[in-house]
Tab-separated table of N, CA and C in Angstrom:
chain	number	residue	atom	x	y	z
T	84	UNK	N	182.465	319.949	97.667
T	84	UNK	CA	183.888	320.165	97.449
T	84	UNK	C	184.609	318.818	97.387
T	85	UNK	N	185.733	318.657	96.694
T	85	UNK	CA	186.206	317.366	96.157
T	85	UNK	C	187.490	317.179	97.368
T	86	UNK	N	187.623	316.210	97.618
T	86	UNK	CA	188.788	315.791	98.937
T	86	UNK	C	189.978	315.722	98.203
T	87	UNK	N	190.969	316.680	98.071
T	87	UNK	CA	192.199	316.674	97.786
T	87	UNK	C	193.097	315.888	98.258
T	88	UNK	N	194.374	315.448	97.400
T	88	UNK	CA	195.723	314.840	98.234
T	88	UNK	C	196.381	315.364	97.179
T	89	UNK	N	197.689	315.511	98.172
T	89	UNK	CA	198.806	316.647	97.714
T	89	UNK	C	199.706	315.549	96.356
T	90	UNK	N	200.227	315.854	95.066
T	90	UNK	CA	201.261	315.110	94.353
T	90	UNK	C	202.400	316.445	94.017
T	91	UNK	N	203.360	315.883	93.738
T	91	UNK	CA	204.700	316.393	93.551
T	91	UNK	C	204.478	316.413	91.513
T	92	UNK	N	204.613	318.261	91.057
T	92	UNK	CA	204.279	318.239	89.759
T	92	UNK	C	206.217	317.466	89.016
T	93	UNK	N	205.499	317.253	87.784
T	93	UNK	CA	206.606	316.618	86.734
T	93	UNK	C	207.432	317.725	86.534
T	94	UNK	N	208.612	317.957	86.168
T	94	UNK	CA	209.563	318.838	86.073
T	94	UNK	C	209.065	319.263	84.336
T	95	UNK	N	208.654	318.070	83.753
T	95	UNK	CA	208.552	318.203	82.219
T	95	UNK	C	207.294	319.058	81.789
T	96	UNK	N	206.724	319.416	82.618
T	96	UNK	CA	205.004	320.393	82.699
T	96	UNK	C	204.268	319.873	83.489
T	97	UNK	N	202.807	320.426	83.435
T	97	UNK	CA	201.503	320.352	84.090
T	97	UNK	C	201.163	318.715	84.254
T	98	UNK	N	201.866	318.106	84.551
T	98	UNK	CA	201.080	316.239	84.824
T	98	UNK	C	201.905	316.372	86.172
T	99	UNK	N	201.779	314.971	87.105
T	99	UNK	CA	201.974	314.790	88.152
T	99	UNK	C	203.546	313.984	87.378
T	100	UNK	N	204.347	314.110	88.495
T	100	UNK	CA	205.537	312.980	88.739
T	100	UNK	C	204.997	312.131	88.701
T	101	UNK	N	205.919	310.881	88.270
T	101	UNK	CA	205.467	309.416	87.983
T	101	UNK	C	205.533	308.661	89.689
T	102	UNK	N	206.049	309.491	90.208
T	102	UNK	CA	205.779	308.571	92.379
T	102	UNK	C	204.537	309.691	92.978
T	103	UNK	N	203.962	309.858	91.808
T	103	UNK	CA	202.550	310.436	92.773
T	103	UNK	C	201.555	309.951	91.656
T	104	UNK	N	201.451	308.882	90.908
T	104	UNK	CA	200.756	308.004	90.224
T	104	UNK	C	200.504	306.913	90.873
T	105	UNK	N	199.395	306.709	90.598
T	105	UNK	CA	199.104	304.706	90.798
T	105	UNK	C	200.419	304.093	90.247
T	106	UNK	N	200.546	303.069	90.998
T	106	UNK	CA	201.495	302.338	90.814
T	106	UNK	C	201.294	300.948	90.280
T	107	UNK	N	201.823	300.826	88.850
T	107	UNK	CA	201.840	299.865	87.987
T	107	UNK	C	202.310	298.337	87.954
T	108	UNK	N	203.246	298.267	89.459
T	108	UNK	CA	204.074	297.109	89.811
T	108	UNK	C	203.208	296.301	90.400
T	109	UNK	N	204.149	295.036	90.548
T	109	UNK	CA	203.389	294.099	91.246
T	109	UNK	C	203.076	294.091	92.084
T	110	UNK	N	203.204	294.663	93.277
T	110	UNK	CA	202.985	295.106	94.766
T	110	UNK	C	201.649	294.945	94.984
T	111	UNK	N	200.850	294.111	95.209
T	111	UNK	CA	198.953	294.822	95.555
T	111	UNK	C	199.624	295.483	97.265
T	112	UNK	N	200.180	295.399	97.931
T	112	UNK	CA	200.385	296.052	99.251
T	112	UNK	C	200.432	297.658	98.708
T	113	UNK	N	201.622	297.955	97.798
T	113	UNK	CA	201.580	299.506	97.531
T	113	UNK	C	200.816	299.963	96.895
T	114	UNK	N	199.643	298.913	95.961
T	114	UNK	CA	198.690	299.959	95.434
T	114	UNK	C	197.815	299.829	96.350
T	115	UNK	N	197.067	299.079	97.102
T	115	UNK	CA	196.220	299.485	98.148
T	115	UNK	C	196.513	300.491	99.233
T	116	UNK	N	197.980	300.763	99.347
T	116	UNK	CA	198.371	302.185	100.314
T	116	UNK	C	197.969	303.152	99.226
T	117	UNK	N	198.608	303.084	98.119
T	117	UNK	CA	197.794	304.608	97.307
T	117	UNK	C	196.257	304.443	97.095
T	118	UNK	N	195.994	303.786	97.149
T	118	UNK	CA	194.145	303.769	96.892
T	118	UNK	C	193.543	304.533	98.033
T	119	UNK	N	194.087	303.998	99.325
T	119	UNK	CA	193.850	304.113	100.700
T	119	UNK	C	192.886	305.863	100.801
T	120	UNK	N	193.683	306.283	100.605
T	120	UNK	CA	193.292	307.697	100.940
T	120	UNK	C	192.680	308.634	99.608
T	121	UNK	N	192.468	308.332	98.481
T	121	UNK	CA	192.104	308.434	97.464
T	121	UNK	C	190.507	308.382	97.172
T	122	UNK	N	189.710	309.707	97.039
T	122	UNK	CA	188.690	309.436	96.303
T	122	UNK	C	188.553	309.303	94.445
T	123	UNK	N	188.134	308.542	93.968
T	123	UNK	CA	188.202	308.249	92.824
T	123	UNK	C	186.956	308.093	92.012
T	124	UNK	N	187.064	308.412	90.867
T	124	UNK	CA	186.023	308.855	89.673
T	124	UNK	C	186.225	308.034	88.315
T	125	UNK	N	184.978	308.240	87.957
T	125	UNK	CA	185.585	307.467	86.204
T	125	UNK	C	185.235	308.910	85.783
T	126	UNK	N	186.335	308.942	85.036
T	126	UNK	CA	185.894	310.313	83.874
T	126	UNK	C	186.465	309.601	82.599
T	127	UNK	N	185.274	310.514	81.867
T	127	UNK	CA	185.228	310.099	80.560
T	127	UNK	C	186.218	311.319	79.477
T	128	UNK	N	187.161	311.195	79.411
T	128	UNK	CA	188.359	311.853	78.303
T	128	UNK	C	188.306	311.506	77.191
T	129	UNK	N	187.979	312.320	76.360
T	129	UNK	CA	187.580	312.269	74.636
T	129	UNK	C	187.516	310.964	74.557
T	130	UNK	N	186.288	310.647	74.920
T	130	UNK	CA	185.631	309.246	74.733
T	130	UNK	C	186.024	307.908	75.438
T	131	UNK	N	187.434	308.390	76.153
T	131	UNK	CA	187.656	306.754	76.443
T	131	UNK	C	187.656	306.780	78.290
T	132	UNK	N	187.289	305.774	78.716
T	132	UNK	CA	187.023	306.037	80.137
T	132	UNK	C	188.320	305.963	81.168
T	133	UNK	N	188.180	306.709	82.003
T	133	UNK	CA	190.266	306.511	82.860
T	133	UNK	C	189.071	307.196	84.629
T	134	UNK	N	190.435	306.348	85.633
T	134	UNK	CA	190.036	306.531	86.902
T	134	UNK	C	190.796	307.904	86.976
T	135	UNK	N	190.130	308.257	87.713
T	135	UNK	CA	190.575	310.020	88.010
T	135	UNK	C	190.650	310.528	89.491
T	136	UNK	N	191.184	311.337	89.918
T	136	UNK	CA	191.368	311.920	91.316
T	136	UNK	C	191.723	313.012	91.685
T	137	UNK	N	191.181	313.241	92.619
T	137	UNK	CA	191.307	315.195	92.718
T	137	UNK	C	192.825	315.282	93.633
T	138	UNK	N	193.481	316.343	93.257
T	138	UNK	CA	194.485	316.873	93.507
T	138	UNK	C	195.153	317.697	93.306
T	139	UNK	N	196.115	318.831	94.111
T	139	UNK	CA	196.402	319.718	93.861
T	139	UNK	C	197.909	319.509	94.205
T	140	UNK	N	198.841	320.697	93.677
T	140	UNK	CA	200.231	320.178	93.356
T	140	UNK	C	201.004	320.572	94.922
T	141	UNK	N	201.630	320.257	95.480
T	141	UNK	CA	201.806	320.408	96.974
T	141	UNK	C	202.779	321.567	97.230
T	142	UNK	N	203.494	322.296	95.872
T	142	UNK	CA	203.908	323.703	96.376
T	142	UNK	C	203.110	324.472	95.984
T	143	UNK	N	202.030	324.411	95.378
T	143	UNK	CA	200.607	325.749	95.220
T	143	UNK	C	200.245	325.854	96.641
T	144	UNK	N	200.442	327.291	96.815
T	144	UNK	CA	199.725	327.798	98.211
T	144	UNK	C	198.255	327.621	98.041
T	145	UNK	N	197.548	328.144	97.159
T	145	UNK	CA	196.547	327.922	96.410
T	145	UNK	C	195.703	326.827	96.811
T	146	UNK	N	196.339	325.832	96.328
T	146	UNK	CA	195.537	324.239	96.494
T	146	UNK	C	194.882	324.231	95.190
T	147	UNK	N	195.055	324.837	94.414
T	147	UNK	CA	194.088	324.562	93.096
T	147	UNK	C	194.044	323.476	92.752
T	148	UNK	N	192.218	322.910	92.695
T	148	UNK	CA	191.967	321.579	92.297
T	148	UNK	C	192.189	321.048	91.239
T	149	UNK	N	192.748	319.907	90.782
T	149	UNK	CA	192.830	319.515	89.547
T	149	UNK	C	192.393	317.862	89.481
T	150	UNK	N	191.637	317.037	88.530
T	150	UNK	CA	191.653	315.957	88.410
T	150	UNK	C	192.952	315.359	87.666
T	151	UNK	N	193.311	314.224	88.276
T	151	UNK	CA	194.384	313.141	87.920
T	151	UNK	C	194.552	312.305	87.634
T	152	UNK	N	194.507	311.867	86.684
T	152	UNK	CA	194.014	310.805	85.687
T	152	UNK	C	194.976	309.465	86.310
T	153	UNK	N	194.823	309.176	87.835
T	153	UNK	CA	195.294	308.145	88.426
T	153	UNK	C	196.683	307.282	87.926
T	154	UNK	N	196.836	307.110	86.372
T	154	UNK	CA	197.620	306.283	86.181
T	154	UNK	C	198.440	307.261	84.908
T	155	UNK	N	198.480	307.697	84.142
T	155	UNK	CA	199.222	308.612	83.489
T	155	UNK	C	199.440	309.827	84.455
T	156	UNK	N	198.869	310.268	85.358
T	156	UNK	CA	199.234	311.721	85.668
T	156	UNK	C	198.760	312.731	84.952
T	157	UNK	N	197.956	312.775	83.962
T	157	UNK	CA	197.589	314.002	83.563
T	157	UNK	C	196.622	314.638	84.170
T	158	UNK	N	197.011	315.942	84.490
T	158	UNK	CA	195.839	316.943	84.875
T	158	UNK	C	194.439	317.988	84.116
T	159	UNK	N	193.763	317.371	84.865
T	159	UNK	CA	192.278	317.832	84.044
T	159	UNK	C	191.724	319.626	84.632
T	160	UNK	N	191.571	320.253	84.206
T	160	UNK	CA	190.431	321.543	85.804
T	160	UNK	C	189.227	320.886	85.626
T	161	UNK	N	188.835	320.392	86.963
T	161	UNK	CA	187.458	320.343	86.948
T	161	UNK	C	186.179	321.082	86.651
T	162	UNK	N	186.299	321.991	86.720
T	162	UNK	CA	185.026	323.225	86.108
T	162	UNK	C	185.342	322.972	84.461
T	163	UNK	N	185.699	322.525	83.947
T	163	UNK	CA	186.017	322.945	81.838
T	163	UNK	C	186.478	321.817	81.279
T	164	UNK	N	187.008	320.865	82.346
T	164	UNK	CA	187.865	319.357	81.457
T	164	UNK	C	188.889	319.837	80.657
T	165	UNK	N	189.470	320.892	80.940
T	165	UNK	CA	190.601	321.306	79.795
T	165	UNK	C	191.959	320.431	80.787
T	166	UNK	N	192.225	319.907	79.560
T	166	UNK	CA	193.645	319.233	80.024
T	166	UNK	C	195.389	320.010	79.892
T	167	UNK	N	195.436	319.887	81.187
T	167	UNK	CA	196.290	320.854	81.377
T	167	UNK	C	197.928	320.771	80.095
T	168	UNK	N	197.671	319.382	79.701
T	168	UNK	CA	199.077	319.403	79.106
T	168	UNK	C	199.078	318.957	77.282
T	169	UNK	N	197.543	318.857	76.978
T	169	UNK	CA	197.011	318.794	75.552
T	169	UNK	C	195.720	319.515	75.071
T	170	UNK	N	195.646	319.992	73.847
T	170	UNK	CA	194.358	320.732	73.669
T	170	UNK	C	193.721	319.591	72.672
T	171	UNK	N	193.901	318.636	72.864
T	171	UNK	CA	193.184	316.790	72.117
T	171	UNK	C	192.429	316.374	73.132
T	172	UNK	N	192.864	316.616	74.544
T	172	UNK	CA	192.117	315.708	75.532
T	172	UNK	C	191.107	316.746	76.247
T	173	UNK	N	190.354	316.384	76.457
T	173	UNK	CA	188.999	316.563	77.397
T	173	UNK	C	188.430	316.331	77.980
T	174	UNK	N	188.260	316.484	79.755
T	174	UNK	CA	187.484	315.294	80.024
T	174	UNK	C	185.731	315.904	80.250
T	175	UNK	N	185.134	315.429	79.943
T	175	UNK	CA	183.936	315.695	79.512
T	175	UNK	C	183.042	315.323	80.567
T	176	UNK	N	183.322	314.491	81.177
T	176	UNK	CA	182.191	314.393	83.052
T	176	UNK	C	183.099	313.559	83.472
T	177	UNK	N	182.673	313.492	84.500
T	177	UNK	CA	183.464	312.312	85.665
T	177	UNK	C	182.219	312.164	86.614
T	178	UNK	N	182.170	310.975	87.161
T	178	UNK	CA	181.062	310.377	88.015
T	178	UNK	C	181.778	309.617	89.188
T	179	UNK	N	181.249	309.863	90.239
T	179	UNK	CA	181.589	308.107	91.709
T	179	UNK	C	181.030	306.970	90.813
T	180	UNK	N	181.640	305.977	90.503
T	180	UNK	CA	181.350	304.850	90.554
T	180	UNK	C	181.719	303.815	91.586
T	181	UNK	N	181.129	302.654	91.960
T	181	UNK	CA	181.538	301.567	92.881
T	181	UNK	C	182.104	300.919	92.027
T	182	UNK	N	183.520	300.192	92.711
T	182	UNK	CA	184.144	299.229	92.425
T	182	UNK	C	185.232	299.753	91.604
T	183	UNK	N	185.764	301.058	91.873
T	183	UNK	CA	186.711	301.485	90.827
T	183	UNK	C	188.671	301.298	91.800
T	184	UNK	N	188.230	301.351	92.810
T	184	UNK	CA	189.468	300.562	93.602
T	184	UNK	C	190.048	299.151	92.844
T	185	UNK	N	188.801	298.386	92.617
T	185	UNK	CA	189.373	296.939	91.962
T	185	UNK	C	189.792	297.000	90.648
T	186	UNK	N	189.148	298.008	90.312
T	186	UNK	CA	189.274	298.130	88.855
T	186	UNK	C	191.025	298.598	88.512
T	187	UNK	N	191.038	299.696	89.383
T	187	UNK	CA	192.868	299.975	89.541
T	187	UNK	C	193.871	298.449	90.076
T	188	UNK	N	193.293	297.940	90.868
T	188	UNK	CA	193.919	296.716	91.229
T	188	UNK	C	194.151	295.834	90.574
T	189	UNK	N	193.228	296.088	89.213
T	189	UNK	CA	193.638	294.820	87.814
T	189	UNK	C	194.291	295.392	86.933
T	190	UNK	N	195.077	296.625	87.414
T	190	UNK	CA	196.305	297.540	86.231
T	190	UNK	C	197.273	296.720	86.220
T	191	UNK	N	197.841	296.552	85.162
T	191	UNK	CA	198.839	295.684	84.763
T	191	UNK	C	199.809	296.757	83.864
T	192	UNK	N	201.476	296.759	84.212
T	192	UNK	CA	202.121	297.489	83.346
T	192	UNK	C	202.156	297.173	81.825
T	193	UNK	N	201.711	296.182	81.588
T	193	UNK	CA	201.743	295.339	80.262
T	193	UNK	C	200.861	296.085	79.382
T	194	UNK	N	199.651	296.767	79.908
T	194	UNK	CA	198.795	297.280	79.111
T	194	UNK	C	198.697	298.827	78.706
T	195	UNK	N	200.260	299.664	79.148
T	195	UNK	CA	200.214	300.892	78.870
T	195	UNK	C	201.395	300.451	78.081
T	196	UNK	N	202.439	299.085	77.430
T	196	UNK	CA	203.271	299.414	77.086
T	196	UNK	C	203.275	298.522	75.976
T	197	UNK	N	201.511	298.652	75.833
T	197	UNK	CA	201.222	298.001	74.295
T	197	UNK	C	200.677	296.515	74.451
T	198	UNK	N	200.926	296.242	75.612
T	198	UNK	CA	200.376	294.354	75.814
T	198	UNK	C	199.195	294.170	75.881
T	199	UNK	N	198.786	292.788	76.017
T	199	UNK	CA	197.744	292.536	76.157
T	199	UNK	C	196.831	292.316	77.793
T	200	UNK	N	195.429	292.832	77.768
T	200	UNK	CA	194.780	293.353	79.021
T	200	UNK	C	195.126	292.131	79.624
């Protein structure tokens, strides 16, 4: 069974709010508090690789699991990879890898807003 942590859903549909995402700022103090408690995955989404994390939305009584694509917020179901908020994306496996903490720690906002890595 996958270790859940609770996020607050987006008002706009099925993805997480943008303050229950990895955090893109300069802070390494606040992204190592969100890492902290976080188990994390590489999953592979129609081909391209993204850190992922299990979570469920914190007013589901439920707890229904969902993977969280750590830094966009999108939600995956783990049993099917169907993405909860496109029928383009897929995530197709997810694995533990080592060293995927650092790997979030070299996110830079520059590189979701078109810049260079």
């Amino acid at each position: 069974m996958l270790k859940t942590t609770p996020i607050r859903k987006s008002m706009d549909g099925m993805s997480a709010m943008t303050n229950s995402c990895f955090p893109i700022g300069p802070k390494s103090s606040t992204k190592r508090d969100w890492i902290k408690d976080k188990d994390l995955y590489l999953g592979h989404i129609s081909g391209i690789e993204r850190i992922v994390t299990p979570v469920y939305i914190a007013t589901d009584m439920k707890k229904t699991t969902y993977l969280m694509d750590a830094v966009t917020g999108t939600l995956y179901r783990p049993r099917d990879g169907k993405c909860m908020t496109s029928d383009r994306l897929v995530l197709n496996k997810y694995e533990q890898v080592e060293g995927l903490d650092k790997r979030l720690m070299k996110v830079k906002s520059e590189q979701f807003a078109g810049g260079d890595e």
